PDB file of C-alpha atoms in Angstrom:
ATOM      1  CA  MET Z  16       8.647 -13.157  14.006  1.00  0.00           C
ATOM      2  CA  ASN Z  17       7.458  -9.754  15.239  1.00  0.00           C
ATOM      3  CA  VAL Z  18       6.912  -6.989  12.676  1.00  0.00           C
ATOM      4  CA  LEU Z  19       5.526  -3.453  12.633  1.00  0.00           C
ATOM      5  CA  ALA Z  20       3.919  -2.239   9.397  1.00  0.00           C
ATOM      6  CA  ILE Z  21       3.166   1.380   8.512  1.00  0.00           C
ATOM      7  CA  GLU Z  22       1.011   2.539   5.604  1.00  0.00           C
ATOM      8  CA  THR Z  23       0.413   6.263   4.896  1.00  0.00           C
ATOM      9  CA  SER Z  24       0.046   6.439   1.120  1.00  0.00           C
ATOM     10  CA  SER Z  25      -3.651   7.366   1.199  1.00  0.00           C
ATOM     11  CA  ALA Z  26      -6.075   9.294   3.392  1.00  0.00           C
ATOM     12  CA  ASN Z  27      -6.209   6.200   5.598  1.00  0.00           C
ATOM     13  CA  LEU Z  28      -3.593   6.302   8.363  1.00  0.00           C
ATOM     14  CA  SER Z  29      -2.777   2.675   9.048  1.00  0.00           C
ATOM     15  CA  PHE Z  30      -0.277   0.747  11.153  1.00  0.00           C
ATOM     16  CA  SER Z  31      -0.279  -2.779  12.479  1.00  0.00           C
ATOM     17  CA  ALA Z  32       1.846  -5.010  14.689  1.00  0.00           C
ATOM     18  CA  MET Z  33       2.118  -8.756  14.193  1.00  0.00           C
ATOM     19  CA  CYS Z  34       3.640 -10.924  16.916  1.00  0.00           C
ATOM     20  CA  GLN Z  35       4.132 -14.639  16.309  1.00  0.00           C
ATOM     21  CA  ASP Z  36       1.712 -14.633  13.361  1.00  0.00           C
ATOM     22  CA  ARG Z  37      -1.005 -12.845  15.357  1.00  0.00           C
ATOM     23  CA  ILE Z  38      -2.167  -9.262  14.762  1.00  0.00           C
ATOM     24  CA  VAL Z  39      -1.990  -7.508  18.136  1.00  0.00           C
ATOM     25  CA  VAL Z  40      -2.288  -3.897  16.957  1.00  0.00           C
ATOM     26  CA  ASN Z  41      -4.461  -2.790  14.052  1.00  0.00           C
ATOM     27  CA  TYR Z  42      -5.064   0.951  13.610  1.00  0.00           C
ATOM     28  CA  ASN Z  43      -6.984   2.367  10.627  1.00  0.00           C
ATOM     29  CA  ARG Z  44      -8.448   5.854  10.568  1.00  0.00           C
ATOM     30  CA  ARG Z  45      -9.050   8.427   7.867  1.00  0.00           C
ATOM     31  CA  LEU Z  46      -7.637  11.571   9.431  1.00  0.00           C
ATOM     32  CA  ARG Z  47      -6.740  14.943   7.992  1.00  0.00           C
ATOM     33  CA  PHE Z  48      -2.969  15.346   8.367  1.00  0.00           C
ATOM     34  CA  GLY Z  49      -2.999  12.018  10.203  1.00  0.00           C
ATOM     35  CA  ALA Z  50       0.527  11.068   9.114  1.00  0.00           C
ATOM     36  CA  SER Z  51       1.942  14.081  10.958  1.00  0.00           C
ATOM     37  CA  LYS Z  52       0.646  12.590  14.233  1.00  0.00           C
ATOM     38  CA  ILE Z  53       1.539   8.969  13.558  1.00  0.00           C
ATOM     39  CA  ILE Z  54       4.255   8.711  16.222  1.00  0.00           C
ATOM     40  CA  LEU Z  55       1.748   9.730  18.911  1.00  0.00           C
ATOM     41  CA  TYR Z  56      -0.797   7.120  17.796  1.00  0.00           C
ATOM     42  CA  LEU Z  57       1.940   4.508  17.432  1.00  0.00           C
ATOM     43  CA  GLU Z  58       3.355   5.012  20.894  1.00  0.00           C
ATOM     44  CA  LYS Z  59      -0.111   4.925  22.484  1.00  0.00           C
ATOM     45  CA  SER Z  60      -1.175   1.760  20.633  1.00  0.00           C
ATOM     46  CA  LEU Z  61       2.061  -0.103  21.307  1.00  0.00           C
ATOM     47  CA  LYS Z  62       1.933   0.831  24.984  1.00  0.00           C
ATOM     48  CA  GLN Z  63      -1.586  -0.587  25.235  1.00  0.00           C
ATOM     49  CA  ALA Z  64      -0.278  -3.829  23.703  1.00  0.00           C
ATOM     50  CA  SER Z  65       2.739  -3.849  26.067  1.00  0.00           C
ATOM     51  CA  LEU Z  66       5.120  -3.493  23.118  1.00  0.00           C
ATOM     52  CA  ASP Z  67       8.146  -1.339  22.416  1.00  0.00           C
ATOM     53  CA  PHE Z  68       9.810  -0.482  19.107  1.00  0.00           C
ATOM     54  CA  GLY Z  69      12.761  -2.658  20.070  1.00  0.00           C
ATOM     55  CA  ASP Z  70      10.498  -5.726  20.231  1.00  0.00           C
ATOM     56  CA  PHE Z  71      10.202  -5.960  16.444  1.00  0.00           C
ATOM     57  CA  ASP Z  72      12.401  -8.080  14.201  1.00  0.00           C
ATOM     58  CA  ALA Z  73      11.701  -5.930  11.142  1.00  0.00           C
ATOM     59  CA  PHE Z  74       9.761  -2.890   9.972  1.00  0.00           C
ATOM     60  CA  ILE Z  75       7.433  -3.007   6.952  1.00  0.00           C
ATOM     61  CA  ILE Z  76       6.459   0.076   4.985  1.00  0.00           C
ATOM     62  CA  GLY Z  77       3.921   0.675   2.221  1.00  0.00           C
ATOM     63  CA  SER Z  78       6.012   2.346  -0.474  1.00  0.00           C
ATOM     64  CA  GLY Z  79       3.244   4.024  -2.477  1.00  0.00           C
ATOM     65  CA  PRO Z  80       2.194   5.358  -4.871  1.00  0.00           C
ATOM     66  CA  GLY Z  81       0.410   8.029  -2.918  1.00  0.00           C
ATOM     67  CA  SER Z  82       0.531  11.090  -0.758  1.00  0.00           C
ATOM     68  CA  PHE Z  83       3.826  12.970  -0.944  1.00  0.00           C
ATOM     69  CA  THR Z  84       3.589  14.241   2.640  1.00  0.00           C
ATOM     70  CA  GLY Z  85       2.309  10.976   4.108  1.00  0.00           C
ATOM     71  CA  LEU Z  86       4.996   8.859   2.470  1.00  0.00           C
ATOM     72  CA  ARG Z  87       7.758  11.290   3.320  1.00  0.00           C
ATOM     73  CA  ILE Z  88       6.820  11.164   7.020  1.00  0.00           C
ATOM     74  CA  SER Z  89       6.480   7.377   7.220  1.00  0.00           C
ATOM     75  CA  PHE Z  90       9.735   6.767   5.346  1.00  0.00           C
ATOM     76  CA  ALA Z  91      11.637   9.117   7.616  1.00  0.00           C
ATOM     77  CA  LEU Z  92      10.166   7.345  10.631  1.00  0.00           C
ATOM     78  CA  VAL Z  93      10.994   3.829   9.432  1.00  0.00           C
ATOM     79  CA  LYS Z  94      14.514   4.840   8.437  1.00  0.00           C
ATOM     80  CA  ALA Z  95      15.049   6.246  11.932  1.00  0.00           C
ATOM     81  CA  PHE Z  96      13.767   3.024  13.562  1.00  0.00           C
ATOM     82  CA  ALA Z  97      15.910   0.826  11.320  1.00  0.00           C
ATOM     83  CA  LEU Z  98      19.112   2.775  11.888  1.00  0.00           C
ATOM     84  CA  ALA Z  99      18.647   3.289  15.611  1.00  0.00           C
ATOM     85  CA  LEU Z 100      17.640  -0.316  16.336  1.00  0.00           C
ATOM     86  CA  GLN Z 101      19.694  -2.010  13.612  1.00  0.00           C
ATOM     87  CA  LYS Z 102      16.663  -3.861  12.247  1.00  0.00           C
ATOM     88  CA  PRO Z 103      15.849  -4.674   8.594  1.00  0.00           C
ATOM     89  CA  VAL Z 104      13.178  -2.950   6.501  1.00  0.00           C
ATOM     90  CA  ILE Z 105      10.738  -4.511   4.055  1.00  0.00           C
ATOM     91  CA  ALA Z 106       9.285  -2.110   1.460  1.00  0.00           C
ATOM     92  CA  ILE Z 107       6.099  -3.325  -0.259  1.00  0.00           C
ATOM     93  CA  PRO Z 108       4.095  -1.409  -2.896  1.00  0.00           C
ATOM     94  CA  SER Z 109       0.917  -0.096  -1.273  1.00  0.00           C
ATOM     95  CA  PHE Z 110      -1.356  -1.534  -3.958  1.00  0.00           C
ATOM     96  CA  TYR Z 111      -0.535  -5.000  -2.590  1.00  0.00           C
ATOM     97  CA  ALA Z 112      -2.352  -4.010   0.605  1.00  0.00           C
ATOM     98  CA  VAL Z 113      -5.434  -3.037  -1.424  1.00  0.00           C
ATOM     99  CA  ALA Z 114      -5.545  -6.217  -3.506  1.00  0.00           C
ATOM    100  CA  TYR Z 115      -4.621  -8.728  -0.786  1.00  0.00           C
ATOM    101  CA  PRO Z 116      -8.056  -9.235   0.863  1.00  0.00           C
ATOM    102  CA  PHE Z 117      -9.619  -9.989  -2.543  1.00  0.00           C
ATOM    103  CA  ALA Z 118      -7.128 -12.640  -3.623  1.00  0.00           C
ATOM    104  CA  ALA Z 119      -9.342 -15.477  -2.391  1.00  0.00           C
ATOM    105  CA  GLN Z 120     -12.192 -14.484  -4.728  1.00  0.00           C
ATOM    106  CA  HIS Z 121     -10.450 -13.180  -7.871  1.00  0.00           C
ATOM    107  CA  ARG Z 122      -7.621 -14.442 -10.069  1.00  0.00           C
ATOM    108  CA  ARG Z 123      -6.812 -11.121 -11.757  1.00  0.00           C
ATOM    109  CA  ILE Z 124      -6.905  -7.816  -9.895  1.00  0.00           C
ATOM    110  CA  THR Z 125      -6.064  -4.249 -10.885  1.00  0.00           C
ATOM    111  CA  VAL Z 126      -5.757  -1.369  -8.428  1.00  0.00           C
ATOM    112  CA  ILE Z 127      -5.969   2.207  -9.681  1.00  0.00           C
ATOM    113  CA  ALA Z 128      -5.585   5.615  -8.055  1.00  0.00           C
ATOM    114  CA  ASP Z 129      -6.044   9.140  -9.350  1.00  0.00           C
ATOM    115  CA  ALA Z 130      -2.813  10.760 -10.557  1.00  0.00           C
ATOM    116  CA  ARG Z 131      -4.546  13.896 -11.896  1.00  0.00           C
ATOM    117  CA  ARG Z 132      -4.365  15.294 -15.438  1.00  0.00           C
ATOM    118  CA  ASP Z 133      -6.468  12.347 -16.691  1.00  0.00           C
ATOM    119  CA  LEU Z 134      -3.815   9.875 -15.550  1.00  0.00           C
ATOM    120  CA  VAL Z 135      -4.009   6.991 -13.080  1.00  0.00           C
ATOM    121  CA  TYR Z 136      -1.532   4.917 -11.169  1.00  0.00           C
ATOM    122  CA  THR Z 137      -2.170   1.259 -11.862  1.00  0.00           C
ATOM    123  CA  GLY Z 138      -0.873  -1.983 -10.436  1.00  0.00           C
ATOM    124  CA  SER Z 139      -2.047  -5.418 -11.564  1.00  0.00           C
ATOM    125  CA  PHE Z 140      -1.861  -8.784  -9.822  1.00  0.00           C
ATOM    126  CA  THR Z 141      -2.533 -12.435 -10.526  1.00  0.00           C
ATOM    127  CA  VAL Z 142      -3.305 -15.093  -7.956  1.00  0.00           C
ATOM    128  CA  GLU Z 143      -1.308 -18.314  -8.338  1.00  0.00           C
ATOM    129  CA  ARG Z 144      -2.032 -21.173  -5.932  1.00  0.00           C
ATOM    130  CA  GLY Z 145      -3.510 -18.716  -3.480  1.00  0.00           C
ATOM    131  CA  VAL Z 146      -0.518 -16.367  -3.633  1.00  0.00           C
ATOM    132  CA  LEU Z 147      -0.909 -12.758  -4.809  1.00  0.00           C
ATOM    133  CA  ARG Z 148       1.794 -11.881  -7.339  1.00  0.00           C
ATOM    134  CA  SER Z 149       2.518  -8.567  -9.025  1.00  0.00           C
ATOM    135  CA  GLU Z 150       2.528  -8.435 -12.823  1.00  0.00           C
ATOM    136  CA  GLY Z 151       5.234  -5.785 -12.817  1.00  0.00           C
ATOM    137  CA  HIS Z 152       5.974  -2.226 -11.764  1.00  0.00           C
ATOM    138  CA  THR Z 153       3.331   0.281 -10.763  1.00  0.00           C
ATOM    139  CA  GLN Z 154       2.603   2.310 -13.912  1.00  0.00           C
ATOM    140  CA  LEU Z 155       1.245   5.714 -14.883  1.00  0.00           C
ATOM    141  CA  MET Z 156      -1.163   5.775 -17.825  1.00  0.00           C
ATOM    142  CA  LYS Z 157      -4.459   7.023 -19.164  1.00  0.00           C
ATOM    143  CA  LEU Z 158      -7.546   5.541 -17.506  1.00  0.00           C
ATOM    144  CA  GLU Z 159      -8.882   4.387 -20.877  1.00  0.00           C
ATOM    145  CA  GLU Z 160      -5.622   2.619 -21.680  1.00  0.00           C
ATOM    146  CA  CYS Z 161      -5.604   0.854 -18.318  1.00  0.00           C
ATOM    147  CA  ILE Z 162      -9.160  -0.429 -18.707  1.00  0.00           C
ATOM    148  CA  GLY Z 163      -8.607  -1.408 -22.329  1.00  0.00           C
ATOM    149  CA  ARG Z 164      -5.662  -3.611 -21.390  1.00  0.00           C
ATOM    150  CA  ARG Z 165      -7.414  -5.324 -18.485  1.00  0.00           C
ATOM    151  CA  LYS Z 166     -11.046  -5.808 -19.454  1.00  0.00           C
ATOM    152  CA  ASP Z 167     -11.337  -9.130 -17.609  1.00  0.00           C
ATOM    153  CA  TYR Z 168      -9.742  -7.907 -14.350  1.00  0.00           C
ATOM    154  CA  PHE Z 169     -11.439  -7.089 -11.063  1.00  0.00           C
ATOM    155  CA  PHE Z 170     -10.856  -3.383 -10.325  1.00  0.00           C
ATOM    156  CA  LEU Z 171     -10.276  -1.691  -6.972  1.00  0.00           C
ATOM    157  CA  THR Z 172      -9.695   1.913  -5.955  1.00  0.00           C
ATOM    158  CA  TYR Z 173      -9.954   4.292  -3.012  1.00  0.00           C
ATOM    159  CA  ASP Z 174     -10.830   7.218  -5.354  1.00  0.00           C
ATOM    160  CA  HIS Z 175     -14.602   7.186  -5.827  1.00  0.00           C
ATOM    161  CA  SER Z 176     -14.416   9.798  -8.595  1.00  0.00           C
ATOM    162  CA  ILE Z 177     -12.193   7.478 -10.634  1.00  0.00           C
ATOM    163  CA  ARG Z 178     -14.625   4.604 -10.117  1.00  0.00           C
ATOM    164  CA  GLN Z 179     -17.566   6.761 -11.220  1.00  0.00           C
ATOM    165  CA  LYS Z 180     -15.689   7.963 -14.296  1.00  0.00           C
ATOM    166  CA  ALA Z 181     -14.643   4.444 -15.254  1.00  0.00           C
ATOM    167  CA  LEU Z 182     -18.127   2.976 -14.835  1.00  0.00           C
ATOM    168  CA  ALA Z 183     -19.680   5.838 -16.785  1.00  0.00           C
ATOM    169  CA  GLN Z 184     -17.502   4.880 -19.768  1.00  0.00           C
ATOM    170  CA  TYR Z 185     -17.465   1.117 -19.245  1.00  0.00           C
ATOM    171  CA  PRO Z 186     -20.605   0.156 -17.274  1.00  0.00           C
ATOM    172  CA  ARG Z 187     -19.962  -3.586 -17.669  1.00  0.00           C
ATOM    173  CA  MET Z 188     -16.490  -3.606 -16.139  1.00  0.00           C
ATOM    174  CA  HIS Z 189     -16.062  -5.508 -12.868  1.00  0.00           C
ATOM    175  CA  PHE Z 190     -15.438  -2.766 -10.297  1.00  0.00           C
ATOM    176  CA  HIS Z 191     -15.759  -3.106  -6.514  1.00  0.00           C
ATOM    177  CA  ARG Z 192     -18.609  -0.871  -5.401  1.00  0.00           C
ATOM    178  CA  THR Z 193     -16.915   0.810  -2.407  1.00  0.00           C
ATOM    179  CA  ASP Z 194     -13.587   2.498  -1.691  1.00  0.00           C
ATOM    180  CA  CYS Z 195     -10.777   0.128  -0.672  1.00  0.00           C
ATOM    181  CA  TYR Z 196      -7.899   1.684   1.250  1.00  0.00           C
ATOM    182  CA  PRO Z 197      -4.485   0.083   1.810  1.00  0.00           C
ATOM    183  CA  CYS Z 198      -4.215  -1.350   5.328  1.00  0.00           C
ATOM    184  CA  ALA Z 199      -1.026  -2.159   7.198  1.00  0.00           C
ATOM    185  CA  LYS Z 200      -2.489  -5.413   8.514  1.00  0.00           C
ATOM    186  CA  HIS Z 201      -2.319  -6.873   5.018  1.00  0.00           C
ATOM    187  CA  LEU Z 202       1.284  -5.714   4.664  1.00  0.00           C
ATOM    188  CA  CYS Z 203       2.108  -7.804   7.741  1.00  0.00           C
ATOM    189  CA  PHE Z 204       0.782 -10.973   6.123  1.00  0.00           C
ATOM    190  CA  ILE Z 205       2.494 -10.229   2.808  1.00  0.00           C
ATOM    191  CA  GLY Z 206       5.707  -9.301   4.623  1.00  0.00           C
ATOM    192  CA  LYS Z 207       5.977 -12.749   6.266  1.00  0.00           C
ATOM    193  CA  ASP Z 208       7.136 -14.252   2.967  1.00  0.00           C
ATOM    194  CA  TYR Z 209       9.568 -11.374   2.405  1.00  0.00           C
ATOM    195  CA  TYR Z 210      10.996 -11.859   5.883  1.00  0.00           C
ATOM    196  CA  ASN Z 211      11.426 -15.618   5.544  1.00  0.00           C
ATOM    197  CA  LYS Z 212      13.210 -15.132   2.225  1.00  0.00           C
ATOM    198  CA  LYS Z 213      15.237 -12.224   3.653  1.00  0.00           C
ATOM    199  CA  ARG Z 214      13.953  -9.871   0.969  1.00  0.00           C
ATOM    200  CA  PHE Z 215      14.956  -6.754   2.843  1.00  0.00           C
ATOM    201  CA  THR Z 216      15.393  -3.260   1.405  1.00  0.00           C
ATOM    202  CA  PRO Z 217      18.648  -1.509   2.372  1.00  0.00           C
ATOM    203  CA  VAL Z 218      17.954   1.781   4.134  1.00  0.00           C
ATOM    204  CA  SER Z 219      20.095   3.564   1.544  1.00  0.00           C
ATOM    205  CA  ARG Z 220      17.677   2.380  -1.171  1.00  0.00           C
ATOM    206  CA  LEU Z 221      14.430   3.217   0.599  1.00  0.00           C
ATOM    207  CA  GLU Z 222      12.524   5.541  -1.735  1.00  0.00           C
ATOM    208  CA  PRO Z 223       8.766   6.209  -1.887  1.00  0.00           C
ATOM    209  CA  LEU Z 224       6.772   6.280  -5.089  1.00  0.00           C
ATOM    210  CA  TYR Z 225       4.822   9.513  -5.164  1.00  0.00           C
ATOM    211  CA  LEU Z 226       3.237  12.051  -7.468  1.00  0.00           C
ATOM    212  CA  HIS Z 227       5.353  15.130  -8.139  1.00  0.00           C
ATOM    213  CA  PRO Z 228       3.030  18.075  -7.341  1.00  0.00           C
ATOM    214  CA  LYS Z 229       4.056  20.174 -10.344  1.00  0.00           C
ATOM    215  CA  THR Z 230       4.619  17.761 -13.218  1.00  0.00           C
ATOM    216  CA  CYS Z 231       2.318  14.940 -12.097  1.00  0.00           C
ATOM    217  CA  GLN Z 232       4.859  12.345 -13.097  1.00  0.00           C
ATOM    218  CA  ILE Z 233       6.224   9.295 -11.344  1.00  0.00           C
ATOM    219  CA  VAL Z 234       9.534  10.182  -9.733  1.00  0.00           C
ATOM    220  CA  ASN Z 235      10.685   6.642  -8.900  1.00  0.00           C
ATOM    221  CA  ARG Z 236       9.568   3.106  -9.609  1.00  0.00           C
ATOM    222  CA  VAL Z 237       9.253   0.525  -6.887  1.00  0.00           C
ATOM    223  CA  PRO Z 238       8.939  -3.123  -7.991  1.00  0.00           C
TER     224      PRO Z 238
END
């Protein structure tokens, strides 16, 4: 199985290629307007690894929530690859990629991100027999409500201001001390199970989860 994963929901531009269960490309950089240049970085990295877009069996995309511009660019790119090459797409909520590296140490994990107007996006996970499982849809709620519901969870975020605000109100909560960005490498590992079970997302149903710039509301829900 060869897969290419792209993740542009945050300030961290990330893409990764897995070939026969081995990561051969792993790009992670926090760049201003990085998503707009992703095709250039992709082509350069794949060339260095002696890979071409046609070498992949499927494309994986982090579906958000996150940056409107970043997600719009990555979704357009993956749709183009899938249609041109007739390959399947696997859409995975981006919070999975944040929580995944912590699944070995924690049984309950919550990821939050700033949604402005005193709201946060939140996604919660449990670890069952070493497997990270979502507790449901990504939700939009008040920070206080999120923390109140999940007092015994391990919290992660890539918004340091949200972490500072949360710890100021609840200093005893279990919050990771540094920013944790979603990385495409983790989407590759998560996507293996999706691929083996043929849990593909039809191109016609590929929709990002993003923050509407005017109303600050969730436009779509991605399971």
